[in-house]
PDB file of C-alpha atoms and ligand atoms in Angstrom:
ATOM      1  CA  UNK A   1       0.000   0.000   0.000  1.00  0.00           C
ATOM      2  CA  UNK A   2       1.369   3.344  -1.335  1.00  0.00           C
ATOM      3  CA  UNK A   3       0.966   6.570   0.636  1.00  0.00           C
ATOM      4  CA  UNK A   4       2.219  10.093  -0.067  1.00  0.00           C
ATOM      5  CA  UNK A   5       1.428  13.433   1.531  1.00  0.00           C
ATOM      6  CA  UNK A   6       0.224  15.317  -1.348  1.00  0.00           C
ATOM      7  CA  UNK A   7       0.682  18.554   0.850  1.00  0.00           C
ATOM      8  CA  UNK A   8       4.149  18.077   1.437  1.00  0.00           C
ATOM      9  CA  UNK A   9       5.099  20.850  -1.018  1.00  0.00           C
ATOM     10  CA  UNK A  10       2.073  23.319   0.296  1.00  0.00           C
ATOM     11  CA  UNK A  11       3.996  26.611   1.069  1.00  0.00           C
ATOM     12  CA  UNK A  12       1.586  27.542   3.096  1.00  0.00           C
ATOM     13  CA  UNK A  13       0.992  26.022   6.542  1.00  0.00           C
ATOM     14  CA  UNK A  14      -1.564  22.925   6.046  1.00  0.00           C
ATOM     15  CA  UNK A  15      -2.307  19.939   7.614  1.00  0.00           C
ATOM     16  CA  UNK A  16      -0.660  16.466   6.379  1.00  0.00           C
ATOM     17  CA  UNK A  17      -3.378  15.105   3.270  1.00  0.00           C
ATOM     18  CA  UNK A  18      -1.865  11.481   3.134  1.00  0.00           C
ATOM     19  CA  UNK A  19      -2.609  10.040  -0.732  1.00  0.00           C
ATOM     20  CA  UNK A  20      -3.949   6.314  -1.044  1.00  0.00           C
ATOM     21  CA  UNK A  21      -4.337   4.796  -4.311  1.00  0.00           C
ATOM     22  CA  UNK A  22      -5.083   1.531  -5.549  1.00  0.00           C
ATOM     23  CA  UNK A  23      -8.764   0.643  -6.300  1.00  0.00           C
ATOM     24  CA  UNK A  24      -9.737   3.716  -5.323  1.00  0.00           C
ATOM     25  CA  UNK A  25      -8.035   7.217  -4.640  1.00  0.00           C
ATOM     26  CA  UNK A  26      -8.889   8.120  -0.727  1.00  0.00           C
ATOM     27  CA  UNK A  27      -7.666  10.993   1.217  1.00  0.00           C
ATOM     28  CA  UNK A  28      -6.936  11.536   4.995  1.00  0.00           C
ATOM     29  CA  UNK A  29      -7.544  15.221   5.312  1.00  0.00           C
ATOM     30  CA  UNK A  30      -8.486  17.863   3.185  1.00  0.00           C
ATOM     31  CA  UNK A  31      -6.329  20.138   4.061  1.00  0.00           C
ATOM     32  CA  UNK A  32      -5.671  23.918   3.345  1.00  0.00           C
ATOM     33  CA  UNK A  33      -4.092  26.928   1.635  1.00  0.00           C
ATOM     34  CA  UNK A  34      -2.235  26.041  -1.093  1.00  0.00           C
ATOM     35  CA  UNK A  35      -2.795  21.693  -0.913  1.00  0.00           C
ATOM     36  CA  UNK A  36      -5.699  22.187  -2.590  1.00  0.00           C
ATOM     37  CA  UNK A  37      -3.396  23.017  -6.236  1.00  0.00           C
ATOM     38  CA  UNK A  38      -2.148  19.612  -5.783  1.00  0.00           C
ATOM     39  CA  UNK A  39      -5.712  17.890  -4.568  1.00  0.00           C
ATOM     40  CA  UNK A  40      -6.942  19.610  -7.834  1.00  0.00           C
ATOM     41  CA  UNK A  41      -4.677  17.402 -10.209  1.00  0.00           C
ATOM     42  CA  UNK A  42      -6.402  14.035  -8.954  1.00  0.00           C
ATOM     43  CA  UNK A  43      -8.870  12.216 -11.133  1.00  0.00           C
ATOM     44  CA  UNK A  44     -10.866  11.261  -9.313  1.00  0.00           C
ATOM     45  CA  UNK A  45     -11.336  11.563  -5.319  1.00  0.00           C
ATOM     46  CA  UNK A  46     -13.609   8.764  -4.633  1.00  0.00           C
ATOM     47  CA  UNK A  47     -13.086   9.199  -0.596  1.00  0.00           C
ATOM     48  CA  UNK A  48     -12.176  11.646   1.977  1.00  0.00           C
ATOM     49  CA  UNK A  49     -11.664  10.672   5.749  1.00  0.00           C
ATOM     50  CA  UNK A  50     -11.423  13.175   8.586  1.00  0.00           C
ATOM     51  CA  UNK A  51      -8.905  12.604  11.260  1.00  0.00           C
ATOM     52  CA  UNK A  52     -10.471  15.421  13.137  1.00  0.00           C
ATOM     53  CA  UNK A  53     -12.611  19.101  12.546  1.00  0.00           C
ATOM     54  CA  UNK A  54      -9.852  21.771  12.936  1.00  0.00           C
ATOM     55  CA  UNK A  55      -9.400  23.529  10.330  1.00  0.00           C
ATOM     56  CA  UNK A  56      -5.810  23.126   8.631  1.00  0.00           C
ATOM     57  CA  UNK A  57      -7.124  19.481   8.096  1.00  0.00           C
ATOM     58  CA  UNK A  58     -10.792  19.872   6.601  1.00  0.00           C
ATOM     59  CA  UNK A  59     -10.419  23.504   4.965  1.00  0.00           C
ATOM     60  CA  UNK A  60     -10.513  22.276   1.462  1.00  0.00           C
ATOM     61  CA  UNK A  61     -13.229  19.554   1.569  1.00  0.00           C
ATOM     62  CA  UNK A  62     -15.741  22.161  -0.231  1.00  0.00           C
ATOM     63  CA  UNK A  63     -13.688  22.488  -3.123  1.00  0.00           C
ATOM     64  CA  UNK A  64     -12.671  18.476  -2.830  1.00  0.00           C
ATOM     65  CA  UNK A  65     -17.010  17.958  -2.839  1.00  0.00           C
ATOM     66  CA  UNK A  66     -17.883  20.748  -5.498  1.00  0.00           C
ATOM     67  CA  UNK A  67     -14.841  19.053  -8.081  1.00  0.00           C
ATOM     68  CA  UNK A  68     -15.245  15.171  -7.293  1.00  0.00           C
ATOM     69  CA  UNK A  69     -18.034  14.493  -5.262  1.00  0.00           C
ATOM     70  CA  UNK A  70     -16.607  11.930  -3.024  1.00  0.00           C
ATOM     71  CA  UNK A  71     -18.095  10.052  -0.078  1.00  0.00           C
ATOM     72  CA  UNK A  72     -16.542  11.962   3.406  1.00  0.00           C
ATOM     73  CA  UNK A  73     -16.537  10.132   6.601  1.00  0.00           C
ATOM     74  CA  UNK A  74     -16.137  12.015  10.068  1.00  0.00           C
ATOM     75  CA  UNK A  75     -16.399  11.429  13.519  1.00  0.00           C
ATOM     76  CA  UNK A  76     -18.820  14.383  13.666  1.00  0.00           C
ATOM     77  CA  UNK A  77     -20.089  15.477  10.386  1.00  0.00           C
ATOM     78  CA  UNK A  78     -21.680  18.440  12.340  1.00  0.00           C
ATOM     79  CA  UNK A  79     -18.825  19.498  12.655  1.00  0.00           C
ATOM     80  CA  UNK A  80     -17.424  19.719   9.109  1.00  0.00           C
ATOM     81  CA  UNK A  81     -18.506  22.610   6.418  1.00  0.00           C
ATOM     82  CA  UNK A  82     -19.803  19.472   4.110  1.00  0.00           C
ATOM     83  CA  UNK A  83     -22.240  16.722   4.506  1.00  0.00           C
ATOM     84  CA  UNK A  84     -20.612  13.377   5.857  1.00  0.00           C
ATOM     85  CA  UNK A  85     -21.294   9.802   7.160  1.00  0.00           C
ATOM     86  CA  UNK A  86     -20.361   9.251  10.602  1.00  0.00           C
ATOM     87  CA  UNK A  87     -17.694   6.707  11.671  1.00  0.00           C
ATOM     88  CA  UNK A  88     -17.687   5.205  15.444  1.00  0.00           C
ATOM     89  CA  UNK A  89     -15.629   2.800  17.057  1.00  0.00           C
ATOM     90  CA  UNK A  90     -18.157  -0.105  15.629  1.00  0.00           C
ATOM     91  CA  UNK A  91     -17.499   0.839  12.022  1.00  0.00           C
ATOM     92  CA  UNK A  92     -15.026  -0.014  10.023  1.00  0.00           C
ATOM     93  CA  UNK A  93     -13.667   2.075   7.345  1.00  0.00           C
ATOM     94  CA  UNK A  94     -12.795   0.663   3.829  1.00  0.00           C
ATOM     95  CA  UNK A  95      -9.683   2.731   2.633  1.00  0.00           C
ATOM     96  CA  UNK A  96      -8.079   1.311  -1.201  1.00  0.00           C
ATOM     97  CA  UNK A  97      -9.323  -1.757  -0.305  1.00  0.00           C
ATOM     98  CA  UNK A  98      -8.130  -1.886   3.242  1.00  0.00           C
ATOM     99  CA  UNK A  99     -10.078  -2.238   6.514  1.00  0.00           C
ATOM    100  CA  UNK A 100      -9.575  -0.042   8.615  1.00  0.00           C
ATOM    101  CA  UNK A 101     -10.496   0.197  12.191  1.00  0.00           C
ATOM    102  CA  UNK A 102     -12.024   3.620  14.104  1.00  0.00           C
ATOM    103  CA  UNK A 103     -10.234   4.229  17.548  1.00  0.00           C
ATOM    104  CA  UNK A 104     -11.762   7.679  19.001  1.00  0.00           C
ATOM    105  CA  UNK A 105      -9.295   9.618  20.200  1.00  0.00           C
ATOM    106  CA  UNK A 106      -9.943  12.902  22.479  1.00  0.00           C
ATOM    107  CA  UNK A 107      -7.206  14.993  24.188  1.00  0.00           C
ATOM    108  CA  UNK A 108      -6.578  17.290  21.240  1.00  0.00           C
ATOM    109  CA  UNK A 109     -10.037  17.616  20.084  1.00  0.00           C
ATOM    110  CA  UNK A 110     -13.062  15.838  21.121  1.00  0.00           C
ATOM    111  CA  UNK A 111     -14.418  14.350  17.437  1.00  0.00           C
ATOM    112  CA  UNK A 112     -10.433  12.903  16.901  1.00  0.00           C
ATOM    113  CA  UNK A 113      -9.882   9.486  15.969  1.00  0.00           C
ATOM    114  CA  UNK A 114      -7.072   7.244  14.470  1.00  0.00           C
ATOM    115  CA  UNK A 115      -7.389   4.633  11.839  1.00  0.00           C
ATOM    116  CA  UNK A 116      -5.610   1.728  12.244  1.00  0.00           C
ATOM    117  CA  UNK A 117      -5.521  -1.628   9.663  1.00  0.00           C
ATOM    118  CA  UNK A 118      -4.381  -4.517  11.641  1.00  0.00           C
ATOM    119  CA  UNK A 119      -3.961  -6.252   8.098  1.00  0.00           C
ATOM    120  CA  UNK A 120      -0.893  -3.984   7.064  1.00  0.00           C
ATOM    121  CA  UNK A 121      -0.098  -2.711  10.750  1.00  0.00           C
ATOM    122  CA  UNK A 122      -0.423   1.086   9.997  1.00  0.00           C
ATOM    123  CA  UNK A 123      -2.226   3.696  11.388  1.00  0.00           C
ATOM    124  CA  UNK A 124      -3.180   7.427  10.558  1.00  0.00           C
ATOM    125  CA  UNK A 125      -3.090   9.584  14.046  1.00  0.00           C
ATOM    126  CA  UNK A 126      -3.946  12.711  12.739  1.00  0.00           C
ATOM    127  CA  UNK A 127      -2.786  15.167  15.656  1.00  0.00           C
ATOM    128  CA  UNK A 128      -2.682  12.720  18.186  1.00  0.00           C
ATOM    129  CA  UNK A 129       0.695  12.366  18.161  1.00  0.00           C
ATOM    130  CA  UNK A 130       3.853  12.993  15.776  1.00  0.00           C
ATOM    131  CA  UNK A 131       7.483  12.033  15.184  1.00  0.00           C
ATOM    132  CA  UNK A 132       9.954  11.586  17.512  1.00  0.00           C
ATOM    133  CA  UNK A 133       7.943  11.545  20.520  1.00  0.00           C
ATOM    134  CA  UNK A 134       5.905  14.289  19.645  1.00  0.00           C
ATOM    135  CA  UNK A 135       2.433  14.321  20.270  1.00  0.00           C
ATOM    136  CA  UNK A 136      -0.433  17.056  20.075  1.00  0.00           C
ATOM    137  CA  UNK A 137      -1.158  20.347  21.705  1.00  0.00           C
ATOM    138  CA  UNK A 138      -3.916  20.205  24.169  1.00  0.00           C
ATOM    139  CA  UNK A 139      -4.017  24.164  24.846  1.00  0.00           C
ATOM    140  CA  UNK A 140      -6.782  24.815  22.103  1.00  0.00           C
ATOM    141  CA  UNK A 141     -10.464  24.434  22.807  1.00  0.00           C
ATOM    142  CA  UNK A 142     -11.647  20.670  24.054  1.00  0.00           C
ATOM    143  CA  UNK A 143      -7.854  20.048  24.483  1.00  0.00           C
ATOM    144  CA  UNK A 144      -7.567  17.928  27.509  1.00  0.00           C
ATOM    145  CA  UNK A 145      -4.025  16.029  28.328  1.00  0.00           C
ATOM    146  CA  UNK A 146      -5.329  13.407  30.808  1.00  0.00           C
ATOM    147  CA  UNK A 147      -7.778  12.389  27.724  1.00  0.00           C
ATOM    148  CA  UNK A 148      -4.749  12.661  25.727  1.00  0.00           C
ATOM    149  CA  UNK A 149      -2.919  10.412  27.579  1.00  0.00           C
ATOM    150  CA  UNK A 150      -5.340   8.141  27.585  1.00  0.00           C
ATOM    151  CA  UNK A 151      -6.197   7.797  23.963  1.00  0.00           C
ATOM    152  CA  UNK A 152      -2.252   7.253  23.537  1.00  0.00           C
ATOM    153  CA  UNK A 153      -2.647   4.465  25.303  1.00  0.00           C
ATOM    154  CA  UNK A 154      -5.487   2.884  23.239  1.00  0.00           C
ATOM    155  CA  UNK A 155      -2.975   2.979  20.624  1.00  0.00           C
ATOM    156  CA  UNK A 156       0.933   2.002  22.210  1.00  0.00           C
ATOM    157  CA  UNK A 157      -0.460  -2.058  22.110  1.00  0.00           C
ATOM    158  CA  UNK A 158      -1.703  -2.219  18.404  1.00  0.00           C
ATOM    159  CA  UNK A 159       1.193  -3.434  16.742  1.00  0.00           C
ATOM    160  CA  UNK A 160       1.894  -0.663  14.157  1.00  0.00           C
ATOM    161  CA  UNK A 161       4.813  -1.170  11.885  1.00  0.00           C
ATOM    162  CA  UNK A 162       3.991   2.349  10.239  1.00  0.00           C
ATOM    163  CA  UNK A 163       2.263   5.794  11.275  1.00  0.00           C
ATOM    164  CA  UNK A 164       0.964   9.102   9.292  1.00  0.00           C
ATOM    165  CA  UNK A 165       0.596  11.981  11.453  1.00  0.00           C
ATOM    166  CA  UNK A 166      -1.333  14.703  10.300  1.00  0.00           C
ATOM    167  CA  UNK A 167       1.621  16.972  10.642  1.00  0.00           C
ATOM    168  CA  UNK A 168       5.668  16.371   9.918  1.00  0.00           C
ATOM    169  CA  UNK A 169       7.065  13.127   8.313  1.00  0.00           C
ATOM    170  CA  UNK A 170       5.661   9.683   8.029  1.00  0.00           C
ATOM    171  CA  UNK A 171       7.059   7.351  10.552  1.00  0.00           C
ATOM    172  CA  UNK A 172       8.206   3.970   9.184  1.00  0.00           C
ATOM    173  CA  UNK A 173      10.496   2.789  11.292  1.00  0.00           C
ATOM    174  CA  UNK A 174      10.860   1.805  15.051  1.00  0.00           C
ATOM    175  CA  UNK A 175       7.122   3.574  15.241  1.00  0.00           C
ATOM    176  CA  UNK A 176       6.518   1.114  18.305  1.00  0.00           C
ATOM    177  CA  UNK A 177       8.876   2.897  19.996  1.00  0.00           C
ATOM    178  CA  UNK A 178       8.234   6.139  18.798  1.00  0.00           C
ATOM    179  CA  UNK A 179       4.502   6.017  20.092  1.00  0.00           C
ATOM    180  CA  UNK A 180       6.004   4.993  23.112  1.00  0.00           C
ATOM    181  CA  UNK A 181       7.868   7.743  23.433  1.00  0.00           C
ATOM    182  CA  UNK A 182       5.084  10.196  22.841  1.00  0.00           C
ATOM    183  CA  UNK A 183       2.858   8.700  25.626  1.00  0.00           C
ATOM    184  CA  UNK A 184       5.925   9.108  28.222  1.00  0.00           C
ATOM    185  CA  UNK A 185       6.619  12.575  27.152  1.00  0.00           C
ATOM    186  CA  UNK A 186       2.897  13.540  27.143  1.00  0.00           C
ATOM    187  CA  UNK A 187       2.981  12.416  31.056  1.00  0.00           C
ATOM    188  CA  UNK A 188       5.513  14.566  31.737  1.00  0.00           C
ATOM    189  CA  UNK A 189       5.884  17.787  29.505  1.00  0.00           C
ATOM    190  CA  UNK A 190       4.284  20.686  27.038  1.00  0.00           C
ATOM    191  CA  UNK A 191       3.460  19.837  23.226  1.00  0.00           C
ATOM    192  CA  UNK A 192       5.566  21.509  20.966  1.00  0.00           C
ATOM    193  CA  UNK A 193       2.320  21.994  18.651  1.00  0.00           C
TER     194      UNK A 193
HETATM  195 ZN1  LIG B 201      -5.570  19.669  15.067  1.00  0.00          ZN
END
């Protein structure tokens, strides 16, 4: 399973929009600013998942709707500028092919969640946590580091071989330990996000 950040390039601050294609072409995260001119060269978009509402991650789902109509899962679709189905933790999601499991994960803001496939061992945290044991600001509205801390530790036990943040670098290697590392610094000090 290939995945790119199409907004790696953006110039302008964004979140991550992690490209999956293979039967179908799915996004994590919309995006915004300046993503959207490389969103715009896909043909088509046939899905768009939200990792959570803020809005450097779901800023260009109008544009993504008006150009490609694609199906747009959320956690809350209330809380999104566009009509969506709702995902809890009893869906699945079917990304490319790919099952893909809903964890709901508050702390950073309340509708967050990560996907995780146990099939290929990789999961999108959206801004959960990051890199290098990073992990995500809590000093924003519904930002909460006890729940924070907690919803690291519905992930640390998965088994994930891979992770896609919604910020910074994909992590594919020693992201076991890296997770780990995020849940002990989140104990113990301020986000650098
Ligand atoms: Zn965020």
């Amino acid at each position: 399973m290939e995945i790119t950040n199409i907004s790696e390039e953006a110039e302008e601050f964004t979140g991550n929009v992690w490209l999956i294609e293979n039967d179908e072409t799915v996004l994590i995260d919309a995006g915004t600013g300046d993503s959207w001119e490389e969103i715009r060269k896909l043909e088509p978009v046939d899905k768009v998942v939200i990792t959570h509402s803020h809005y450097d991650h779901v800023d260009n789902l109008p544009k993504i709707v008006d150009k490609y109509g694609p199906k747009v899962y959320a956690y809350n679709p209330d809380n999104l500028p566009v009509d969506a189905e709702e995902l809890s933790e009893e869906n699945t999601v079917e990304i490319a092919g790919i099952e893909f499991e809903v964890i709901h994960t508050p702390g950073h803001k309340d509708d967050s969640i990560c996907l995780y496939s146990s099939e290929e061992k990789i999961l999108f945290t959206g801004d959960l946590l990051f890199p290098a044991g990073s992990f995500g600001r809590t000093d924003l509205e519904e930002g909460d580091r006890d729940l924070l801390i907690e919803s690291i530790e519905k992930i640390v036990e998965l088994g994930v071989d891979a992770f896609y943040p919604g910020h910074d670098n994909a992590v594919e290697k020693n992201a076991e330990e890296q997770i780990q590392e995020s849940l002990e610094n989140a104990r113990r000090r301020e986000s650098k996000y």
